[in-house]
CSV table of C-alpha atoms in Angstrom, one decimal:
chain,number,residue,atom,x,y,z
A,4,UNK,CA,-33.9,-100.6,29.8
A,5,UNK,CA,-34.9,-97.6,31.6
A,6,UNK,CA,-34.1,-94.5,33.5
A,7,UNK,CA,-35.1,-95.7,37.8
A,8,UNK,CA,-38.9,-95.2,38.0
A,9,UNK,CA,-38.7,-92.0,40.1
A,10,UNK,CA,-35.9,-90.6,37.4
A,11,UNK,CA,-38.3,-91.5,34.9
A,12,UNK,CA,-41.1,-89.5,36.8
A,13,UNK,CA,-38.5,-86.7,36.8
A,14,UNK,CA,-37.5,-87.2,33.0
A,15,UNK,CA,-41.5,-86.8,32.1
A,16,UNK,CA,-42.6,-84.3,34.9
A,17,UNK,CA,-39.8,-82.0,33.3
A,18,UNK,CA,-40.3,-82.9,29.4
A,19,UNK,CA,-44.3,-81.2,30.1
A,20,UNK,CA,-42.6,-77.7,30.5
A,21,UNK,CA,-42.6,-75.7,27.1
A,22,UNK,CA,-40.0,-76.6,24.9
A,23,UNK,CA,-38.4,-79.0,26.6
A,24,UNK,CA,-38.5,-81.9,24.4
A,25,UNK,CA,-37.1,-85.8,26.0
A,26,UNK,CA,-34.1,-85.2,26.0
A,27,UNK,CA,-33.4,-82.6,27.3
A,28,UNK,CA,-36.0,-83.3,30.1
A,29,UNK,CA,-33.1,-86.3,30.9
A,30,UNK,CA,-30.3,-84.4,30.7
A,31,UNK,CA,-32.0,-82.0,33.3
A,32,UNK,CA,-32.8,-84.8,34.9
A,33,UNK,CA,-29.7,-86.3,35.5
A,34,UNK,CA,-27.9,-82.6,36.1
A,35,UNK,CA,-30.2,-83.2,39.1
A,36,UNK,CA,-29.1,-85.9,40.1
A,37,UNK,CA,-25.7,-84.6,40.6
A,38,UNK,CA,-26.4,-81.3,42.1
A,39,UNK,CA,-27.1,-81.7,45.9
A,40,UNK,CA,-29.8,-82.4,47.9
A,41,UNK,CA,-29.7,-79.0,49.3
A,42,UNK,CA,-29.6,-77.3,45.6
A,43,UNK,CA,-32.4,-79.7,44.2
A,44,UNK,CA,-34.6,-78.8,47.8
A,45,UNK,CA,-34.0,-74.8,47.2
A,46,UNK,CA,-35.4,-75.9,43.4
A,47,UNK,CA,-38.0,-77.4,44.1
A,48,UNK,CA,-39.2,-75.1,47.3
A,49,UNK,CA,-39.0,-72.2,45.1
A,50,UNK,CA,-41.4,-73.5,42.5
A,51,UNK,CA,-43.7,-74.0,45.4
A,52,UNK,CA,-43.0,-70.4,46.8
A,53,UNK,CA,-43.5,-68.8,43.5
A,54,UNK,CA,-47.1,-70.5,42.9
A,55,UNK,CA,-47.9,-69.8,46.1
A,56,UNK,CA,-46.8,-66.0,46.9
A,57,UNK,CA,-47.1,-64.9,42.9
A,58,UNK,CA,-50.5,-63.8,42.1
A,59,UNK,CA,-52.2,-61.9,39.5
A,60,UNK,CA,-53.0,-57.7,40.4
A,61,UNK,CA,-56.9,-57.7,40.7
A,62,UNK,CA,-56.4,-54.8,38.9
A,63,UNK,CA,-54.2,-55.0,35.7
A,64,UNK,CA,-53.5,-58.7,36.0
A,65,UNK,CA,-49.9,-57.9,36.3
A,66,UNK,CA,-48.3,-61.3,38.2
A,67,UNK,CA,-47.0,-60.0,41.5
A,68,UNK,CA,-46.6,-60.9,45.4
A,69,UNK,CA,-48.5,-57.9,46.7
A,70,UNK,CA,-52.1,-56.3,45.3
A,71,UNK,CA,-52.2,-54.1,43.6
A,72,UNK,CA,-48.8,-54.9,41.9
A,73,UNK,CA,-46.0,-51.9,41.5
A,74,UNK,CA,-47.2,-50.9,38.5
A,75,UNK,CA,-50.9,-50.0,39.8
A,76,UNK,CA,-49.7,-48.0,43.0
A,77,UNK,CA,-47.0,-46.3,41.6
A,78,UNK,CA,-48.4,-42.6,41.6
A,79,UNK,CA,-46.3,-41.2,38.6
A,80,UNK,CA,-47.6,-43.2,35.7
A,81,UNK,CA,-49.1,-41.1,33.1
A,82,UNK,CA,-52.9,-42.4,34.0
A,83,UNK,CA,-54.2,-41.4,30.1
A,84,UNK,CA,-52.4,-44.2,28.7
A,85,UNK,CA,-53.3,-47.7,29.0
A,86,UNK,CA,-51.3,-50.9,27.0
A,87,UNK,CA,-52.7,-54.0,26.4
A,88,UNK,CA,-50.3,-56.8,26.6
A,89,UNK,CA,-51.0,-60.4,26.2
A,90,UNK,CA,-48.9,-62.0,29.1
A,91,UNK,CA,-47.1,-60.4,32.4
A,92,UNK,CA,-43.5,-60.4,30.5
A,93,UNK,CA,-44.4,-58.2,28.2
A,94,UNK,CA,-45.2,-55.6,30.3
A,95,UNK,CA,-41.3,-55.5,31.7
A,96,UNK,CA,-40.2,-55.9,27.4
A,97,UNK,CA,-42.2,-52.4,27.1
A,98,UNK,CA,-41.3,-50.9,31.0
A,99,UNK,CA,-37.5,-50.9,29.1
A,100,UNK,CA,-38.1,-48.9,26.1
A,101,UNK,CA,-39.0,-46.2,29.3
A,102,UNK,CA,-42.7,-46.6,28.3
A,103,UNK,CA,-44.3,-44.5,31.9
A,104,UNK,CA,-48.1,-45.6,31.4
A,105,UNK,CA,-50.6,-48.0,32.4
A,106,UNK,CA,-51.4,-51.7,31.5
A,107,UNK,CA,-54.0,-54.0,31.5
A,108,UNK,CA,-52.6,-57.6,31.0
A,109,UNK,CA,-54.9,-60.0,28.8
A,110,UNK,CA,-53.6,-63.4,30.2
A,111,UNK,CA,-55.7,-65.7,27.8
A,112,UNK,CA,-53.1,-67.6,26.3
A,113,UNK,CA,-54.9,-67.3,23.4
A,114,UNK,CA,-54.3,-69.7,20.5
A,115,UNK,CA,-56.6,-69.4,17.0
A,116,UNK,CA,-56.4,-73.0,16.8
A,117,UNK,CA,-58.3,-73.4,19.2
A,118,UNK,CA,-60.9,-70.9,18.4
A,119,UNK,CA,-59.2,-67.8,20.0
A,120,UNK,CA,-61.2,-67.6,23.2
A,121,UNK,CA,-61.4,-63.7,22.9
A,122,UNK,CA,-65.2,-64.1,24.8
A,123,UNK,CA,-62.8,-64.7,27.5
A,124,UNK,CA,-61.3,-61.1,27.9
A,125,UNK,CA,-62.3,-58.8,30.7
A,126,UNK,CA,-63.8,-56.2,29.3
A,127,UNK,CA,-66.1,-54.9,32.1
A,128,UNK,CA,-63.1,-55.1,33.0
A,129,UNK,CA,-60.9,-52.7,31.3
A,130,UNK,CA,-63.5,-50.4,31.4
A,131,UNK,CA,-63.3,-49.9,34.7
A,132,UNK,CA,-60.0,-48.8,34.1
A,133,UNK,CA,-60.6,-46.5,31.3
A,134,UNK,CA,-63.2,-45.2,33.8
A,135,UNK,CA,-60.9,-45.0,36.3
A,136,UNK,CA,-57.7,-43.5,35.1
A,137,UNK,CA,-59.5,-41.4,32.6
A,138,UNK,CA,-57.9,-43.2,30.2
A,139,UNK,CA,-57.7,-41.3,26.5
A,140,UNK,CA,-55.5,-43.8,24.7
A,141,UNK,CA,-55.7,-47.4,24.3
A,142,UNK,CA,-52.6,-49.2,23.1
A,143,UNK,CA,-53.0,-52.5,21.8
A,144,UNK,CA,-49.3,-54.4,21.9
A,145,UNK,CA,-50.3,-57.8,21.4
A,146,UNK,CA,-47.1,-60.2,19.7
A,147,UNK,CA,-47.3,-59.5,16.2
A,148,UNK,CA,-48.8,-62.8,15.0
A,149,UNK,CA,-51.3,-63.9,13.2
A,150,UNK,CA,-53.2,-64.1,16.3
A,151,UNK,CA,-52.5,-61.0,18.4
A,152,UNK,CA,-53.4,-59.2,14.9
A,153,UNK,CA,-57.3,-61.0,15.6
A,154,UNK,CA,-57.1,-60.1,19.5
A,155,UNK,CA,-55.9,-56.4,18.4
A,156,UNK,CA,-58.9,-55.9,15.4
A,157,UNK,CA,-61.4,-57.3,18.1
A,158,UNK,CA,-60.1,-55.1,21.5
A,159,UNK,CA,-60.2,-52.2,18.9
A,160,UNK,CA,-63.9,-52.7,18.2
A,161,UNK,CA,-65.2,-53.5,21.3
A,162,UNK,CA,-63.6,-50.3,22.9
A,163,UNK,CA,-64.3,-47.8,20.3
A,164,UNK,CA,-67.6,-47.0,21.2
A,165,UNK,CA,-66.3,-45.4,24.4
A,166,UNK,CA,-64.7,-43.2,22.8
A,167,UNK,CA,-61.4,-43.1,23.1
A,168,UNK,CA,-58.4,-43.5,20.7
A,169,UNK,CA,-57.5,-47.5,19.9
A,170,UNK,CA,-53.7,-47.5,19.0
A,171,UNK,CA,-51.5,-50.5,17.8
A,172,UNK,CA,-47.2,-50.9,17.6
A,173,UNK,CA,-45.9,-50.2,14.9
A,174,UNK,CA,-44.5,-52.9,11.9
A,175,UNK,CA,-41.5,-52.3,10.2
A,176,UNK,CA,-38.0,-53.1,10.0
A,177,UNK,CA,-36.5,-54.5,13.1
A,178,UNK,CA,-33.4,-52.1,14.4
A,179,UNK,CA,-30.1,-54.0,13.9
A,180,UNK,CA,-32.0,-55.3,11.4
A,181,UNK,CA,-30.9,-56.5,6.8
A,182,UNK,CA,-33.2,-55.7,4.8
A,183,UNK,CA,-32.1,-58.5,2.4
A,184,UNK,CA,-33.0,-61.0,5.0
A,185,UNK,CA,-36.4,-59.5,6.2
A,186,UNK,CA,-39.2,-61.3,5.0
A,187,UNK,CA,-41.5,-59.8,2.4
A,188,UNK,CA,-44.6,-59.4,5.1
A,189,UNK,CA,-42.7,-57.0,7.4
A,190,UNK,CA,-41.3,-55.1,4.3
A,191,UNK,CA,-44.3,-54.1,2.6
A,192,UNK,CA,-45.5,-52.7,6.4
A,193,UNK,CA,-42.5,-50.9,7.0
A,194,UNK,CA,-42.7,-49.6,2.9
A,195,UNK,CA,-46.6,-49.1,4.1
A,196,UNK,CA,-45.8,-47.1,7.1
A,197,UNK,CA,-43.1,-45.1,5.9
A,198,UNK,CA,-42.1,-42.0,7.1
A,199,UNK,CA,-41.0,-38.3,5.9
A,200,UNK,CA,-37.6,-37.5,7.1
B,18,UNK,CA,-38.6,-53.4,36.7
B,19,UNK,CA,-38.1,-56.9,37.5
B,20,UNK,CA,-41.0,-59.3,38.2
B,21,UNK,CA,-42.5,-60.3,41.8
B,22,UNK,CA,-39.3,-61.5,43.8
B,23,UNK,CA,-40.7,-64.9,44.4
B,24,UNK,CA,-40.7,-65.5,40.5
B,25,UNK,CA,-37.7,-63.8,39.6
B,26,UNK,CA,-36.7,-66.7,42.2
B,27,UNK,CA,-37.2,-69.0,40.3
B,28,UNK,CA,-36.5,-67.7,36.9
B,29,UNK,CA,-33.1,-68.1,39.1
B,30,UNK,CA,-33.8,-71.6,40.6
B,31,UNK,CA,-33.9,-72.4,36.9
B,32,UNK,CA,-31.4,-70.2,35.1
B,33,UNK,CA,-29.3,-72.9,36.6
B,34,UNK,CA,-30.1,-76.0,34.8
B,35,UNK,CA,-27.7,-76.4,31.8
B,36,UNK,CA,-28.8,-75.2,28.4
B,37,UNK,CA,-31.0,-72.6,30.2
B,38,UNK,CA,-30.5,-69.4,29.6
B,39,UNK,CA,-32.1,-66.5,30.8
B,40,UNK,CA,-35.0,-65.7,28.3
B,41,UNK,CA,-35.5,-69.1,29.0
B,42,UNK,CA,-35.7,-69.7,32.6
B,43,UNK,CA,-38.5,-66.8,32.2
B,44,UNK,CA,-40.6,-68.9,29.5
B,45,UNK,CA,-40.5,-72.1,32.0
B,46,UNK,CA,-41.1,-69.7,34.8
B,47,UNK,CA,-44.2,-68.3,33.9
B,48,UNK,CA,-45.8,-71.7,32.4
B,49,UNK,CA,-45.2,-73.0,35.8
B,50,UNK,CA,-47.5,-69.6,36.5
B,51,UNK,CA,-50.1,-70.6,34.1
B,52,UNK,CA,-50.4,-74.8,35.4
B,53,UNK,CA,-52.8,-75.9,38.4
B,54,UNK,CA,-51.0,-76.1,42.2
B,55,UNK,CA,-51.3,-79.0,41.8
B,56,UNK,CA,-49.8,-79.8,38.4
B,57,UNK,CA,-46.8,-77.2,40.1
B,58,UNK,CA,-46.8,-79.6,43.3
B,59,UNK,CA,-46.4,-82.5,41.7
B,60,UNK,CA,-43.3,-81.6,39.6
B,61,UNK,CA,-41.5,-80.1,43.2
B,62,UNK,CA,-42.1,-83.0,44.7
B,63,UNK,CA,-41.5,-85.4,41.7
B,64,UNK,CA,-37.5,-83.6,42.5
B,65,UNK,CA,-37.9,-84.3,45.8
B,66,UNK,CA,-38.5,-88.0,45.3
B,67,UNK,CA,-36.4,-88.0,42.3
B,68,UNK,CA,-33.2,-86.9,44.9
B,69,UNK,CA,-34.3,-89.3,47.4
B,70,UNK,CA,-34.8,-92.2,46.2
B,71,UNK,CA,-32.1,-92.4,43.3
B,72,UNK,CA,-28.5,-93.7,44.3
B,73,UNK,CA,-25.5,-94.9,42.5
B,74,UNK,CA,-24.9,-98.6,42.0
B,75,UNK,CA,-22.7,-99.6,45.1
B,76,UNK,CA,-21.6,-102.1,42.7
B,77,UNK,CA,-21.7,-100.5,39.1
B,78,UNK,CA,-22.6,-96.8,39.6
B,79,UNK,CA,-25.3,-96.6,38.1
B,80,UNK,CA,-28.4,-94.1,38.5
B,81,UNK,CA,-30.7,-96.5,40.0
B,82,UNK,CA,-33.4,-97.0,42.8
B,83,UNK,CA,-32.5,-100.4,44.1
B,84,UNK,CA,-29.0,-101.5,44.8
B,85,UNK,CA,-27.6,-103.1,43.1
B,86,UNK,CA,-29.1,-102.3,40.3
B,87,UNK,CA,-31.3,-104.0,37.6
B,88,UNK,CA,-28.1,-104.3,35.3
B,89,UNK,CA,-26.2,-106.0,38.5
B,90,UNK,CA,-28.4,-107.8,39.4
B,91,UNK,CA,-29.2,-109.4,36.2
B,92,UNK,CA,-28.1,-112.9,36.1
B,93,UNK,CA,-28.2,-113.1,32.5
B,94,UNK,CA,-25.5,-110.7,31.4
B,95,UNK,CA,-21.9,-111.6,30.2
B,96,UNK,CA,-19.8,-111.5,32.8
B,97,UNK,CA,-16.7,-111.2,30.6
B,98,UNK,CA,-17.3,-108.1,28.9
B,99,UNK,CA,-17.0,-104.3,30.8
B,100,UNK,CA,-18.3,-101.4,29.3
B,101,UNK,CA,-16.8,-98.5,31.0
B,102,UNK,CA,-19.4,-95.1,30.3
B,103,UNK,CA,-18.7,-91.8,31.3
B,104,UNK,CA,-22.5,-91.1,32.5
B,105,UNK,CA,-26.0,-93.8,33.6
B,106,UNK,CA,-27.8,-91.8,30.4
B,107,UNK,CA,-24.6,-93.5,28.0
B,108,UNK,CA,-25.4,-97.5,29.7
B,109,UNK,CA,-29.0,-97.1,28.1
B,110,UNK,CA,-27.6,-95.6,24.6
B,111,UNK,CA,-25.5,-98.9,24.9
B,112,UNK,CA,-28.0,-101.4,25.7
B,113,UNK,CA,-30.5,-100.1,23.3
B,114,UNK,CA,-28.0,-101.9,20.2
B,115,UNK,CA,-28.4,-104.9,22.3
B,116,UNK,CA,-24.9,-105.1,24.4
B,117,UNK,CA,-25.3,-107.4,27.0
B,118,UNK,CA,-21.8,-107.1,28.8
B,119,UNK,CA,-21.7,-105.6,32.4
B,120,UNK,CA,-21.4,-101.7,32.7
B,121,UNK,CA,-19.3,-99.6,34.8
B,122,UNK,CA,-20.2,-96.2,35.2
B,123,UNK,CA,-17.4,-93.4,36.3
B,124,UNK,CA,-20.0,-90.8,37.3
B,125,UNK,CA,-17.2,-87.9,37.6
B,126,UNK,CA,-18.2,-85.5,35.1
B,127,UNK,CA,-14.6,-84.9,33.7
B,128,UNK,CA,-14.0,-81.4,32.7
B,129,UNK,CA,-10.4,-81.2,30.8
B,130,UNK,CA,-10.0,-77.4,31.3
B,131,UNK,CA,-10.2,-78.4,35.1
B,132,UNK,CA,-7.5,-81.1,34.7
B,133,UNK,CA,-10.1,-83.8,34.0
B,134,UNK,CA,-9.7,-85.1,38.1
B,135,UNK,CA,-8.6,-88.5,36.1
B,136,UNK,CA,-6.8,-89.2,40.0
B,137,UNK,CA,-10.8,-89.3,40.9
B,138,UNK,CA,-11.7,-92.7,38.5
B,139,UNK,CA,-12.3,-95.4,41.4
B,140,UNK,CA,-9.7,-97.9,40.2
B,141,UNK,CA,-10.1,-100.7,42.9
B,142,UNK,CA,-13.5,-101.0,42.9
B,143,UNK,CA,-12.7,-101.3,38.6
B,144,UNK,CA,-10.5,-103.6,39.6
B,145,UNK,CA,-12.8,-105.8,42.2
B,146,UNK,CA,-15.4,-105.8,40.1
B,147,UNK,CA,-12.3,-107.5,37.1
B,148,UNK,CA,-11.8,-109.9,39.5
B,149,UNK,CA,-15.3,-110.9,40.7
B,150,UNK,CA,-16.5,-110.9,37.7
B,151,UNK,CA,-13.2,-112.6,35.6
B,152,UNK,CA,-14.1,-110.1,33.1
B,153,UNK,CA,-12.0,-110.3,29.4
B,154,UNK,CA,-12.2,-107.5,27.7
B,155,UNK,CA,-12.6,-103.6,29.1
B,156,UNK,CA,-14.4,-101.8,26.4
B,157,UNK,CA,-13.9,-98.0,26.8
B,158,UNK,CA,-17.2,-96.1,26.3
B,159,UNK,CA,-16.3,-92.4,26.8
B,160,UNK,CA,-17.3,-89.1,24.7
B,161,UNK,CA,-15.8,-89.6,21.2
B,162,UNK,CA,-13.8,-86.3,22.3
B,163,UNK,CA,-10.7,-84.8,23.5
B,164,UNK,CA,-11.7,-85.6,26.9
B,165,UNK,CA,-13.1,-89.1,26.4
B,166,UNK,CA,-10.3,-89.9,23.9
B,167,UNK,CA,-7.9,-88.9,27.2
B,168,UNK,CA,-10.0,-90.3,29.6
B,169,UNK,CA,-9.8,-93.7,27.7
B,170,UNK,CA,-6.0,-94.1,27.4
B,171,UNK,CA,-5.4,-93.4,30.7
B,172,UNK,CA,-8.0,-96.3,31.6
B,173,UNK,CA,-6.1,-98.2,29.6
B,174,UNK,CA,-3.0,-97.7,30.9
B,175,UNK,CA,-3.9,-98.1,34.4
B,176,UNK,CA,-5.8,-100.9,33.9
B,177,UNK,CA,-3.0,-102.9,31.2
B,178,UNK,CA,-1.2,-104.0,34.1
B,179,UNK,CA,-4.0,-106.8,34.8
B,180,UNK,CA,-3.4,-108.8,31.6
B,181,UNK,CA,-6.9,-107.8,29.9
B,182,UNK,CA,-7.6,-106.7,26.7
B,183,UNK,CA,-9.0,-103.7,26.8
B,184,UNK,CA,-10.2,-101.6,23.3
B,185,UNK,CA,-12.6,-98.9,22.7
B,186,UNK,CA,-15.2,-97.8,20.9
B,187,UNK,CA,-14.6,-97.5,16.7
B,188,UNK,CA,-14.6,-93.9,15.4
B,189,UNK,CA,-15.9,-93.3,11.7
B,190,UNK,CA,-19.1,-92.5,9.3
B,191,UNK,CA,-22.2,-92.1,11.1
B,192,UNK,CA,-24.7,-93.8,9.9
B,193,UNK,CA,-26.8,-92.4,7.1
B,194,UNK,CA,-24.5,-89.5,7.6
B,195,UNK,CA,-23.7,-87.9,3.8
B,196,UNK,CA,-20.0,-87.8,3.8
B,197,UNK,CA,-20.5,-84.7,1.9
B,198,UNK,CA,-21.3,-83.2,5.3
B,199,UNK,CA,-18.6,-84.8,7.5
B,200,UNK,CA,-15.9,-83.5,9.9
B,201,UNK,CA,-12.5,-84.0,7.7
B,202,UNK,CA,-10.9,-86.0,11.3
B,203,UNK,CA,-14.0,-88.4,11.4
B,204,UNK,CA,-13.8,-89.1,7.2
B,205,UNK,CA,-9.8,-89.5,8.2
B,206,UNK,CA,-10.0,-91.9,11.2
B,207,UNK,CA,-12.7,-93.5,9.3
B,208,UNK,CA,-10.2,-93.9,6.5
B,209,UNK,CA,-7.7,-95.3,9.0
B,210,UNK,CA,-10.0,-98.2,10.0
B,211,UNK,CA,-11.5,-99.3,6.9
B,212,UNK,CA,-12.7,-102.6,6.8
B,213,UNK,CA,-11.7,-105.5,4.2
B,214,UNK,CA,-15.3,-106.2,2.3
């Protein structure tokens, strides 16, 4: 016996979401059966609305409902620093640190296993920003993974001829971490990158 | 800085789902931004459709798109056994064991912390099934939790005057488990309920 067909279909749809397995999808679907029709409609409409209203900023690629986005249209940012990130949420994380330069969101959903799609990086757009903003340093803030490292090196290679400094985020101990439990690669990196005190 | 307003709203909506924290909600929302508009519309429509088409069976309370449900309208089931469960998904789990009696789904979303709402159990409906189906045994299959135990005892108390046998699922070792890692309460129960071999 299976669930009623429309419910089964909802489970299947929810199971397409990342990190949502069949069991979780079923739990979510049955939760949706319990909430009021108004709440369910609100959830469905919010999906449609977000999908319709949210676009990528035509300058930096950040997810936004106004173009140019809130970062690109902010006059009080440091034009000389351009931070390259993989996804829009990385912009929020980095901005939370107090960084107030500009961003460029790669939005490529890179996957090493699929050959990384490095060719899809929109370098003409990046070069355009470098020129218009008179950028003096590109900070490549890709994820600290093998994929992220490959992307960072490739970007550095392509942009270096422009004569602009290219840096990447430091590897090292996560603040609040415990040396005993930190993997040896991270620890090796933090030794290599040690700073005089 | 926050995400674009419609995206932020989607994150908030998704975070209302059970087991979905703010981080997961953000990941899901950004995933929805990446999929095609068709896929997003499909997801939204499936929520609306499931909500519109799926109802509770008027006899047993099981979630269904036809009334009476597939179980209640099945002539080949054993009318003498009525299995009381908390949620529709429990019907599927129990049916998977080969059980072919009838069910009654309590659908009360019981929470011990909120006073359990035992009064909300629809006993007139249960008594109606007991009479019409000429039930000889009620199997209370509530969850093996304190709440489930309280519900089971309450149901047994209310239905016992009907002169019908009331049983509940056995506690004991989960098949494939390891005695070393089984909690002492379960182990105690499996000792108390030991069977001669």
